[in-house]
Amino acid sequence: MDQALQHLVNGTVLGGTYALLGIGLTLVFGVMRVVNFTHGEFYAFGAYITYGLIVLGGVNYFLALPLATLAGVALGALLEVALLRPMRKADIDSVMLVMIGAMLAMQNLEMFAWGGVAKLTPNPFDGSPLVFGPVSVLPLRLFVLVVSVLMLLGFWLALERSRAGMAMRATFQDPETAALMGVRVGWVNTATFALGSGLAAASGALLGPVFMTSPTMGDLVGLKAFAIVILGGLGSLPGATLGGFALGFVEEFAGGYLSTEYRDTFGFLLIIAVLVLRPQGLVPARERIG
Amino acid sequence: MLRLDGLSVGYGGPLALQDLSLEVRDGELVSLIGANGAGKSTTLKAISGLLKPQAGRITWGGEAIGGLSPRAVIARGIAHCPEGRRVFPQLSVRENLEMGALLRRDHGGIAADLAAMCDRFPRLRERLSQAAGTLSGGEQQMLAIARALMSRPRLVMFDEPSLGLAPSLVEQVFAIVREIRAKGTTVLMVEQNAMAALQMADRAYLLEAGQLVQAGTGAELLASPEVRAAYLGG
Ligand SMILES: Nc1ncnc2c1ncn2[C@@H]1O[C@H](COP(=O)(O)OP(=O)(O)OP(=O)(O)O)[C@@H](O)[C@H]1O
Ligand SMILES: [Mg+2]
């Protein structure tokens, strides 16, 4: 029982960052109908920028975190303007090919810049765990959870309660009519891609001190992000949040009780199970944004 | 006043609209009629900036507005209520109305207009927080009209507002269009229901296959043998 509680806590920590990752990918798919293969690379980008700022730049972790997120936003905006904007009228296959090319380029640039050896961002916190009854949590993990939940809440509030968020949701649903209302749809596309990339970079930056950062980590993370989005029902933001936590729990419980080595496998088994039993995903279609 | 001079618009293939000239004077209700595919919606989309003209001029109060973005056009007081209602299905009724006022900054005025729309369309008031996609077809059309008015336009363009509605609702929609004009807003209306559109119009234009074939007052077109034969059932 105590062990289960412990896994529950660890799964929640992981789930929060997975939810950020899934929401970023869902946004880009929902608004722009772009299958974003670079998403995992933005996660790696965030992790590397954090590492570089702390280890090479001597920057404090708590400052490096927002800086890495902003760097992700800026790179996302650049990529959208340079690659996606000229292809707005292209068919989906061409756009996918371009995105795969961008992913390979980003991954190889990371390899070139940082070398093939995995890096570990120094833990800014004390290494001894906080103990709450039967459960113990490393301060770093608690921090990761608090920040991801705050980011999820902030994102949700901005989307649901601000005019810009309303314009963005309207653009998900009907870009042409949104344009008639005065929405600058091109600008919304850039902002969406930048925001989605920023969320991926933020989760990479958050988890930098938890997992090792390596140039190929984007592959696995990208796959997981797609898994989360599919779990949530392709194009649903509440679904992506739920999918993120579901994946976090499955990995944590299966990793703990069944096999640590195959922990990543269980997440994908879950997706196969969901696709067979509930092909529409966890959240019903009427709540989809697209 | 809105003027089109020699307007041609296409979608990449053959021109959907060729050398169209028309005008809408302040305070008028002008109808644009024609069969399916005649180019009526294309005309409205060119005016509202969704399509770029390939040739010709669009002027609004003397200013050339052809090729401006939809945002720039609505900011100049021209609203476009699109064919098929096109409410945002997952936004609430209130949010749909707020989308209509997206470019306005006078928060007090927006709140007052929202209240006025609720008075005019009581069914919308009852459903303000409901997702627009759950409204009936008639309610969605009312919402689309109200949303277009939320920008406080000087000219509002309706694209087939009666499409797919039950006869009693069609009457209601036309009554609303007349009322909008009576309150001083200029109206350009596209309709397939030629009889009603010509009866209520000050002036009307008939399009066929992308070209203007007749223009005149509503009464003149109603009396024209060609119009009667082709569009009014003899
Ligand atoms: N997005 C598009 N791409 C290519 N061709 C189009 C497109 N939209 C319209 N067309 C073509 O342009 C012509 C005019 O279409 P338009 O929609 O303006 O007709 P309409 O008069 O509004 O007809 P309806 O009464 O059916 O709405 C048609 O031949 C149509 O096939
Ligand atoms: Mg049409």
Coordinates of C-alpha atoms and ligand atoms in Angstrom, one line a residue:
Chain A
M1 CA 0.0 0.0 0.0
D2 CA 2.7 2.4 1.0
Q3 CA 4.6 1.5 -2.2
A4 CA 1.4 2.1 -4.2
L5 CA 1.1 5.6 -2.7
Q6 CA 4.7 6.3 -3.6
H7 CA 4.1 5.3 -7.2
L8 CA 1.0 7.4 -7.2
V9 CA 3.1 10.4 -6.2
N10 CA 5.9 9.7 -8.7
G11 CA 3.3 9.1 -11.5
T12 CA 1.7 12.4 -10.8
V13 CA 5.0 14.2 -11.0
L14 CA 5.8 12.6 -14.4
G15 CA 2.2 13.0 -15.5
G16 CA 2.3 16.8 -15.0
T17 CA 5.2 17.2 -17.4
Y18 CA 3.7 14.7 -19.9
A19 CA 0.5 16.8 -19.8
L20 CA 2.5 19.9 -20.8
L21 CA 4.1 18.0 -23.6
G22 CA 0.7 16.6 -24.8
I23 CA -1.0 20.0 -24.7
G24 CA 1.7 21.5 -26.8
L25 CA 1.4 18.9 -29.5
T26 CA -2.4 19.0 -29.4
L27 CA -2.5 22.8 -29.8
V28 CA -0.4 22.7 -32.9
F29 CA -2.4 19.8 -34.4
G30 CA -5.7 21.4 -33.4
V31 CA -5.1 24.9 -34.7
M32 CA -2.8 24.3 -37.6
R33 CA -3.5 20.7 -38.7
V34 CA 0.2 20.2 -38.6
V35 CA 1.6 16.9 -37.4
N36 CA 4.6 18.3 -35.5
F37 CA 7.5 15.8 -35.6
T38 CA 9.8 18.4 -34.1
H39 CA 7.9 18.4 -30.8
G40 CA 10.3 16.0 -29.0
E41 CA 13.3 18.0 -30.3
F42 CA 11.9 21.1 -28.6
Y43 CA 11.9 19.1 -25.4
A44 CA 15.5 18.2 -25.9
F45 CA 16.2 21.8 -26.9
G46 CA 14.7 23.0 -23.6
A47 CA 16.8 20.4 -21.6
Y48 CA 20.0 21.4 -23.4
I49 CA 19.5 25.1 -23.0
T50 CA 18.9 24.6 -19.3
Y51 CA 22.0 22.5 -19.1
G52 CA 24.1 25.0 -21.0
L53 CA 22.9 28.0 -19.1
I54 CA 23.6 26.3 -15.7
V55 CA 26.9 24.5 -16.5
L56 CA 28.5 26.8 -19.0
G57 CA 26.8 30.1 -18.2
G58 CA 26.7 29.7 -14.4
V59 CA 23.0 30.7 -14.4
N60 CA 20.8 29.7 -11.5
Y61 CA 18.3 26.8 -12.3
F62 CA 15.3 28.9 -11.4
L63 CA 16.3 31.6 -13.9
A64 CA 17.4 29.0 -16.5
L65 CA 14.0 27.5 -16.5
P66 CA 12.0 30.5 -17.8
L67 CA 14.9 31.4 -20.1
A68 CA 14.9 27.9 -21.7
T69 CA 11.1 28.1 -22.1
L70 CA 11.4 31.5 -23.8
A71 CA 14.1 30.2 -26.1
G72 CA 11.7 27.4 -27.0
V73 CA 9.0 30.0 -27.8
A74 CA 11.4 32.0 -29.9
L75 CA 12.8 29.0 -31.9
G76 CA 9.2 27.8 -32.4
A77 CA 8.1 31.2 -33.8
L78 CA 11.2 31.2 -36.1
L79 CA 10.5 27.7 -37.4
E80 CA 6.8 28.6 -38.0
V81 CA 7.6 31.7 -39.9
A82 CA 10.5 30.2 -41.9
L83 CA 9.1 26.7 -42.7
L84 CA 5.4 26.5 -42.1
R85 CA 4.1 29.9 -43.2
P86 CA 5.4 29.5 -46.8
M87 CA 3.7 26.0 -46.9
R88 CA 0.2 27.1 -45.6
K89 CA -1.4 26.0 -48.9
A90 CA 0.7 22.9 -49.3
D91 CA -0.9 19.4 -48.8
I92 CA -0.4 17.6 -45.5
D93 CA 2.1 15.1 -46.8
S94 CA 4.5 17.8 -47.9
V95 CA 4.2 19.5 -44.6
M96 CA 4.9 16.2 -42.8
L97 CA 8.0 15.6 -44.9
V98 CA 9.3 19.1 -44.1
M99 CA 8.6 18.6 -40.4
I100 CA 10.5 15.3 -40.4
G101 CA 13.4 17.0 -42.1
A102 CA 13.3 19.8 -39.5
M103 CA 13.3 17.1 -36.7
L104 CA 16.4 15.4 -38.2
A105 CA 18.2 18.7 -38.6
M106 CA 17.5 19.7 -35.0
Q107 CA 18.6 16.3 -33.7
N108 CA 21.8 16.4 -35.6
L109 CA 22.6 19.9 -34.6
E110 CA 22.1 18.9 -31.0
M111 CA 24.5 16.0 -31.5
F112 CA 27.0 18.4 -33.2
A113 CA 26.7 21.1 -30.5
W114 CA 26.7 18.8 -27.4
G115 CA 28.3 15.6 -28.4
G116 CA 26.9 12.1 -28.1
V117 CA 27.4 11.7 -24.3
A118 CA 24.4 12.2 -22.1
K119 CA 24.5 15.1 -19.8
L120 CA 22.9 15.5 -16.4
T121 CA 21.8 19.0 -15.3
P122 CA 22.8 19.6 -11.7
N123 CA 20.0 19.2 -9.2
P124 CA 19.4 22.7 -7.6
F125 CA 17.8 21.1 -4.5
D126 CA 19.0 19.2 -1.5
G127 CA 19.3 15.5 -2.4
S128 CA 17.5 14.3 0.7
P129 CA 13.8 13.5 0.3
L130 CA 10.9 15.1 2.1
V131 CA 9.0 12.5 4.0
F132 CA 5.2 12.8 4.4
G133 CA 4.1 9.7 6.4
P134 CA 4.6 6.7 4.1
V135 CA 5.5 8.7 1.1
S136 CA 8.8 10.4 0.4
V137 CA 9.4 12.9 -2.4
L138 CA 12.6 14.5 -3.6
P139 CA 12.3 18.3 -3.4
L140 CA 13.2 18.6 -7.1
R141 CA 10.3 16.3 -8.0
L142 CA 7.9 18.3 -5.9
F143 CA 9.1 21.5 -7.6
V144 CA 8.6 19.9 -11.0
L145 CA 5.0 19.0 -10.1
V146 CA 4.1 22.4 -8.7
V147 CA 5.5 24.2 -11.7
S148 CA 3.8 22.0 -14.2
V149 CA 0.5 22.2 -12.5
L150 CA 0.8 26.0 -12.3
M151 CA 1.7 26.1 -16.0
L152 CA -1.3 23.9 -16.8
L153 CA -3.6 26.1 -14.8
G154 CA -2.2 29.3 -16.3
F155 CA -2.5 28.0 -19.8
W156 CA -6.1 26.9 -19.2
L157 CA -7.0 30.3 -17.7
A158 CA -5.4 32.1 -20.6
L159 CA -7.2 30.0 -23.1
E160 CA -10.7 30.1 -21.4
R161 CA -10.7 33.5 -19.9
S162 CA -8.8 35.9 -22.2
R163 CA -9.9 37.5 -25.4
A164 CA -6.8 36.2 -27.1
G165 CA -7.6 32.7 -25.8
M166 CA -11.1 33.0 -27.2
A167 CA -9.8 34.1 -30.6
M168 CA -7.5 31.1 -30.6
R169 CA -10.3 28.7 -29.8
A170 CA -12.4 30.2 -32.5
T171 CA -9.6 29.8 -34.9
F172 CA -9.3 26.1 -34.0
Q173 CA -12.9 25.7 -34.9
D174 CA -13.3 27.7 -38.1
P175 CA -10.3 29.8 -39.3
E176 CA -12.1 31.4 -42.2
T177 CA -15.0 32.7 -40.0
A178 CA -12.5 33.7 -37.3
A179 CA -10.7 35.8 -39.9
L180 CA -14.1 37.5 -40.7
M181 CA -14.3 38.5 -37.1
G182 CA -10.9 40.3 -37.4
V183 CA -8.6 37.5 -36.0
R184 CA -5.2 37.6 -37.6
V185 CA -5.1 33.9 -38.4
G186 CA -1.5 33.9 -39.6
W187 CA -0.5 35.5 -36.3
V188 CA -2.5 32.9 -34.3
N189 CA -0.7 30.1 -36.2
T190 CA 2.7 31.6 -35.3
A191 CA 1.7 32.1 -31.6
T192 CA 0.3 28.6 -31.4
F193 CA 3.4 26.9 -32.7
A194 CA 5.6 29.1 -30.5
L195 CA 3.4 28.3 -27.4
G196 CA 3.4 24.6 -28.2
S197 CA 7.1 24.6 -28.6
G198 CA 7.6 26.6 -25.4
L199 CA 5.5 24.0 -23.5
A200 CA 7.7 21.2 -24.8
A201 CA 10.9 23.1 -24.0
A202 CA 9.5 23.8 -20.5
S203 CA 8.9 20.1 -19.8
G204 CA 12.4 19.3 -21.1
A205 CA 13.9 22.1 -18.9
L206 CA 11.9 20.8 -15.9
L207 CA 13.0 17.3 -16.3
G208 CA 16.7 18.1 -17.1
P209 CA 17.9 17.4 -13.6
V210 CA 15.6 14.3 -13.3
F211 CA 16.6 12.4 -16.4
M212 CA 19.8 12.4 -18.5
T213 CA 19.8 14.7 -21.5
S214 CA 21.0 13.1 -24.8
P215 CA 20.7 14.1 -28.4
T216 CA 18.4 11.2 -29.2
M217 CA 16.0 11.7 -26.3
G218 CA 13.7 13.7 -28.5
D219 CA 12.8 10.5 -30.4
L220 CA 11.3 8.7 -27.4
V221 CA 9.8 11.9 -26.0
G222 CA 8.2 12.8 -29.4
L223 CA 6.7 9.3 -29.6
K224 CA 5.4 9.6 -26.1
A225 CA 3.9 13.0 -26.9
F226 CA 2.0 11.4 -29.9
A227 CA 0.9 8.6 -27.6
I228 CA -0.5 11.1 -25.1
V229 CA -2.4 13.0 -27.8
I230 CA -3.8 9.8 -29.2
L231 CA -4.8 8.6 -25.7
G232 CA -6.6 11.9 -25.2
G233 CA -8.6 11.6 -28.4
L234 CA -6.6 13.6 -31.0
G235 CA -7.2 17.3 -30.7
S236 CA -8.8 17.5 -27.3
L237 CA -6.9 19.6 -24.6
P238 CA -8.7 18.1 -21.6
G239 CA -7.9 14.7 -23.3
A240 CA -4.2 15.5 -23.6
T241 CA -4.1 16.5 -20.0
L242 CA -5.7 13.3 -18.9
G243 CA -3.6 11.3 -21.4
G244 CA -0.4 12.8 -19.9
F245 CA -1.3 11.8 -16.4
A246 CA -2.5 8.3 -17.6
L247 CA 0.8 7.7 -19.3
G248 CA 2.7 8.9 -16.2
F249 CA 0.8 6.5 -13.9
V250 CA 1.1 3.5 -16.2
E251 CA 4.8 4.0 -16.6
E252 CA 5.3 4.5 -12.9
F253 CA 3.2 1.6 -11.8
A254 CA 4.2 -0.9 -14.4
G255 CA 7.9 0.2 -14.0
G256 CA 7.6 -0.3 -10.3
Y257 CA 5.7 -3.6 -10.1
L258 CA 6.5 -5.3 -13.4
S259 CA 9.8 -4.3 -14.9
T260 CA 11.9 -1.2 -14.7
E261 CA 13.7 -2.1 -18.0
Y262 CA 10.5 -2.2 -20.0
R263 CA 8.9 0.8 -18.4
D264 CA 8.6 2.7 -21.7
T265 CA 7.0 -0.3 -23.3
F266 CA 4.0 -0.3 -21.0
G267 CA 3.0 3.2 -22.1
F268 CA 2.8 2.0 -25.7
L269 CA 0.9 -1.1 -24.6
L270 CA -1.6 1.2 -23.0
I271 CA -2.1 3.1 -26.2
I272 CA -2.7 -0.1 -28.1
A273 CA -5.2 -1.1 -25.5
V274 CA -7.0 2.2 -25.7
L275 CA -7.0 2.2 -29.5
V276 CA -8.6 -1.3 -29.5
L277 CA -11.1 -0.7 -26.8
R278 CA -11.9 2.9 -27.2
P279 CA -10.6 4.2 -30.6
Q280 CA -12.1 7.7 -30.0
G281 CA -9.7 8.2 -27.1
L282 CA -10.4 9.0 -23.5
V283 CA -12.3 12.2 -24.0
P284 CA -15.4 12.1 -26.3
A285 CA -15.4 13.7 -29.7
R286 CA -17.7 16.6 -28.9
E287 CA -15.1 18.2 -26.7
R288 CA -12.5 18.2 -29.4
I289 CA -11.2 21.5 -30.5
G290 CA -10.6 20.7 -34.2
Chain B
M1 CA -21.1 53.8 -50.2
L2 CA -19.7 50.6 -51.6
R3 CA -18.7 50.3 -55.3
L4 CA -17.3 47.5 -57.3
D5 CA -15.8 48.4 -60.7
G6 CA -14.9 45.6 -63.2
L7 CA -14.3 43.1 -60.4
S8 CA -12.9 39.7 -61.4
V9 CA -12.1 37.0 -58.9
G10 CA -11.0 33.4 -59.3
Y11 CA -9.9 30.3 -57.3
G12 CA -7.0 29.5 -59.6
G13 CA -9.1 28.0 -62.4
P14 CA -11.5 29.8 -64.6
L15 CA -12.8 33.1 -63.1
A16 CA -15.7 32.7 -60.7
L17 CA -16.6 36.3 -61.2
Q18 CA -16.0 38.4 -64.3
D19 CA -16.0 42.1 -64.7
L20 CA -18.7 42.8 -62.1
S21 CA -19.7 46.4 -61.4
L22 CA -22.3 47.3 -58.7
E23 CA -22.9 49.8 -56.0
V24 CA -24.7 49.9 -52.7
R25 CA -25.6 53.4 -51.5
D26 CA -25.9 54.4 -47.9
G27 CA -29.1 53.2 -46.3
E28 CA -30.1 50.9 -49.1
L29 CA -31.1 47.3 -49.0
V30 CA -29.6 45.7 -52.1
S31 CA -30.2 42.1 -53.2
L32 CA -27.8 39.9 -55.2
I33 CA -29.6 36.9 -56.7
G34 CA -28.6 34.1 -59.0
A35 CA -28.5 30.3 -59.3
N36 CA -26.1 28.0 -57.6
G37 CA -22.5 28.7 -58.5
A38 CA -23.4 32.1 -60.0
G39 CA -20.7 33.8 -58.0
K40 CA -22.7 35.4 -55.2
S41 CA -20.7 34.2 -52.3
T42 CA -17.5 34.9 -54.2
T43 CA -18.6 38.5 -54.5
L44 CA -19.1 38.9 -50.8
K45 CA -15.8 37.1 -50.0
A46 CA -14.0 39.5 -52.3
I47 CA -15.6 42.5 -50.5
S48 CA -14.8 41.2 -47.0
G49 CA -11.2 40.4 -47.9
L50 CA -11.3 36.6 -47.8
L51 CA -10.5 36.6 -51.5
K52 CA -8.2 38.9 -53.4
P53 CA -9.5 40.5 -56.6
Q54 CA -7.6 39.6 -59.8
A55 CA -8.8 42.7 -61.5
G56 CA -11.0 45.6 -60.8
R57 CA -11.6 48.0 -57.8
I58 CA -13.6 47.9 -54.6
T59 CA -14.1 51.2 -53.0
W60 CA -15.9 52.0 -49.7
G61 CA -16.6 55.7 -49.1
G62 CA -14.1 56.6 -51.8
E63 CA -11.3 54.5 -50.3
A64 CA -9.9 51.5 -52.2
I65 CA -10.4 48.4 -50.0
G66 CA -9.8 45.6 -52.6
G67 CA -7.1 43.3 -51.3
L68 CA -7.2 44.5 -47.7
S69 CA -7.3 41.8 -45.0
P70 CA -10.7 40.8 -43.5
R71 CA -9.5 42.5 -40.3
A72 CA -9.0 45.8 -42.1
V73 CA -12.3 45.5 -43.8
I74 CA -14.4 44.8 -40.7
A75 CA -12.5 47.6 -38.9
R76 CA -13.9 49.9 -41.6
G77 CA -17.5 49.0 -40.8
I78 CA -18.3 46.1 -43.2
A79 CA -19.5 42.9 -41.6
H80 CA -20.0 39.6 -43.4
C81 CA -22.5 37.1 -42.1
P82 CA -21.3 34.0 -44.0
E83 CA -23.3 31.3 -45.9
G84 CA -24.3 28.4 -43.7
R85 CA -24.3 30.4 -40.4
R86 CA -20.8 29.3 -39.4
V87 CA -21.2 29.9 -35.7
F88 CA -18.3 28.7 -33.6
P89 CA -19.8 25.4 -32.4
Q90 CA -17.8 24.9 -29.2
L91 CA -17.8 28.5 -28.1
S92 CA -20.7 29.6 -25.9
V93 CA -23.4 31.8 -27.4
R94 CA -22.0 34.7 -25.4
E95 CA -18.5 34.0 -26.7
N96 CA -19.8 33.9 -30.3
L97 CA -21.3 37.4 -29.7
E98 CA -18.1 38.6 -28.2
M99 CA -16.2 37.3 -31.2
G100 CA -18.3 39.6 -33.3
A101 CA -17.1 42.6 -31.2
L102 CA -13.4 41.4 -31.2
L103 CA -12.0 44.6 -32.6
R104 CA -14.0 46.9 -30.4
R105 CA -12.4 48.3 -27.3
D106 CA -15.4 50.1 -25.8
H107 CA -16.3 47.6 -23.1
G108 CA -19.4 49.5 -21.9
G109 CA -20.7 49.6 -25.5
I110 CA -20.1 45.9 -26.1
A111 CA -22.0 45.0 -22.9
A112 CA -24.9 47.3 -23.9
D113 CA -25.0 45.8 -27.4
L114 CA -24.9 42.3 -25.9
A115 CA -27.9 43.1 -23.8
A116 CA -29.7 44.6 -26.8
M117 CA -29.1 41.4 -28.8
C118 CA -30.5 39.4 -25.9
D119 CA -33.6 41.7 -25.9
R120 CA -34.0 41.3 -29.6
F121 CA -33.4 37.5 -29.6
P122 CA -34.7 36.2 -26.3
R123 CA -33.9 32.7 -27.2
L124 CA -30.2 33.6 -27.2
R125 CA -30.5 35.1 -23.8
E126 CA -31.8 31.8 -22.4
R127 CA -28.9 30.0 -24.0
L128 CA -26.0 32.5 -23.4
S129 CA -23.7 29.9 -21.7
Q130 CA -24.7 27.0 -23.9
A131 CA -22.3 25.8 -26.7
A132 CA -23.5 27.4 -30.0
G133 CA -23.3 24.0 -31.7
T134 CA -26.2 22.7 -29.6
L135 CA -28.6 25.4 -30.9
S136 CA -31.2 24.6 -33.5
G137 CA -30.6 25.8 -37.1
G138 CA -32.9 28.8 -36.7
E139 CA -31.3 29.8 -33.4
Q140 CA -27.9 29.5 -35.0
Q141 CA -29.0 31.8 -37.8
M142 CA -30.2 34.4 -35.3
L143 CA -26.8 34.1 -33.5
A144 CA -24.9 34.5 -36.8
I145 CA -26.9 37.7 -37.5
A146 CA -26.5 39.0 -34.0
R147 CA -22.8 38.3 -34.1
A148 CA -22.4 40.2 -37.4
L149 CA -24.2 43.2 -35.8
M150 CA -21.9 43.1 -32.7
S151 CA -19.2 44.9 -34.7
R152 CA -21.6 47.8 -35.1
P153 CA -21.2 47.7 -38.9
R154 CA -22.3 50.5 -41.3
L155 CA -22.8 47.8 -44.0
V156 CA -23.8 44.3 -43.2
M157 CA -23.6 41.5 -45.9
F158 CA -25.9 38.5 -45.5
D159 CA -25.1 35.3 -47.5
E160 CA -28.3 33.3 -47.9
P161 CA -29.7 34.0 -44.4
S162 CA -32.8 31.9 -45.1
L163 CA -30.9 28.8 -46.2
G164 CA -32.3 25.6 -44.8
L165 CA -34.9 27.2 -42.5
A166 CA -38.5 26.3 -42.0
P167 CA -41.0 28.7 -43.8
S168 CA -42.1 30.4 -40.6
L169 CA -38.4 31.1 -39.7
V170 CA -37.6 32.3 -43.2
E171 CA -40.3 35.0 -42.7
Q172 CA -38.8 35.9 -39.3
V173 CA -35.2 36.2 -40.8
F174 CA -36.4 38.5 -43.6
A175 CA -38.3 40.6 -41.0
I176 CA -35.1 41.0 -39.1
V177 CA -33.1 42.0 -42.2
R178 CA -35.7 44.7 -43.0
E179 CA -35.6 45.9 -39.4
I180 CA -31.8 46.2 -39.5
R181 CA -32.1 48.4 -42.6
A182 CA -34.9 50.4 -41.1
K183 CA -32.6 51.3 -38.2
G184 CA -30.1 52.8 -40.6
T185 CA -27.6 50.0 -41.4
T186 CA -27.0 49.5 -45.1
V187 CA -27.6 45.9 -46.2
L188 CA -26.3 43.8 -49.1
M189 CA -28.1 40.5 -49.2
V190 CA -27.4 37.4 -51.3
E191 CA -30.4 35.1 -51.6
Q192 CA -31.7 32.2 -53.6
N193 CA -35.2 33.0 -52.5
A194 CA -35.5 35.5 -55.4
M195 CA -39.1 36.5 -54.8
A196 CA -38.6 37.6 -51.2
A197 CA -35.2 39.1 -52.0
L198 CA -36.6 41.2 -54.8
Q199 CA -39.7 42.3 -52.9
M200 CA -37.8 43.7 -50.0
A201 CA -34.9 45.2 -52.0
D202 CA -34.5 48.8 -53.1
R203 CA -32.3 47.6 -55.9
A204 CA -31.1 44.2 -57.1
Y205 CA -28.5 42.6 -59.3
L206 CA -28.9 39.3 -61.1
L207 CA -25.7 37.2 -61.6
E208 CA -25.4 34.2 -64.0
A209 CA -22.2 32.2 -64.3
G210 CA -20.0 34.9 -62.8
Q211 CA -21.4 37.7 -64.9
L212 CA -23.9 40.5 -64.2
V213 CA -27.0 40.0 -66.4
Q214 CA -29.5 42.4 -65.0
A215 CA -29.7 45.3 -62.6
G216 CA -32.5 47.6 -61.5
T217 CA -34.9 48.3 -58.7
G218 CA -36.5 45.3 -56.9
A219 CA -39.8 46.0 -58.7
E220 CA -38.1 46.2 -62.1
L221 CA -36.5 42.8 -61.7
L222 CA -39.7 41.3 -60.3
A223 CA -41.4 42.5 -63.5
S224 CA -38.7 41.3 -65.9
P225 CA -39.8 38.4 -68.0
E226 CA -36.4 36.7 -67.9
V227 CA -36.2 36.9 -64.2
R228 CA -39.8 35.6 -63.9
A229 CA -39.1 32.7 -66.2
A230 CA -35.8 31.6 -64.6
Y231 CA -36.2 32.4 -61.0
L232 CA -39.8 33.0 -60.0
G233 CA -41.3 30.0 -61.6
G234 CA -43.0 31.8 -64.6
Ligands
LIG1 N1 -13.1 27.3 -52.7 C1 -13.3 27.2 -54.0 N2 -12.4 26.7 -54.9 C2 -12.6 26.6 -56.2 N3 -13.7 27.0 -56.8 C3 -14.7 27.6 -56.0 C4 -14.5 27.7 -54.6 N4 -15.6 28.3 -54.1 C5 -16.4 28.5 -55.2 N5 -15.9 28.1 -56.3 C6 -16.5 28.2 -57.7 O1 -16.8 29.5 -58.0 C7 -18.0 29.6 -58.6 C8 -18.9 30.6 -57.9 O2 -19.2 30.0 -56.6 P1 -20.0 30.8 -55.4 O3 -19.8 30.1 -54.2 O4 -19.6 32.2 -55.5 O5 -21.5 30.6 -55.9 P2 -22.8 31.1 -55.3 O6 -23.5 32.0 -56.3 O7 -22.6 31.6 -53.9 O8 -23.6 29.7 -55.2 P3 -24.6 29.1 -54.1 O9 -25.9 29.7 -54.3 O10 -24.6 27.6 -54.4 O11 -24.0 29.4 -52.8 C9 -18.6 28.2 -58.7 O12 -18.3 27.7 -60.0 C10 -17.8 27.4 -57.7 O13 -17.6 26.1 -58.1
MG2 MG -23.0 30.9 -52.0

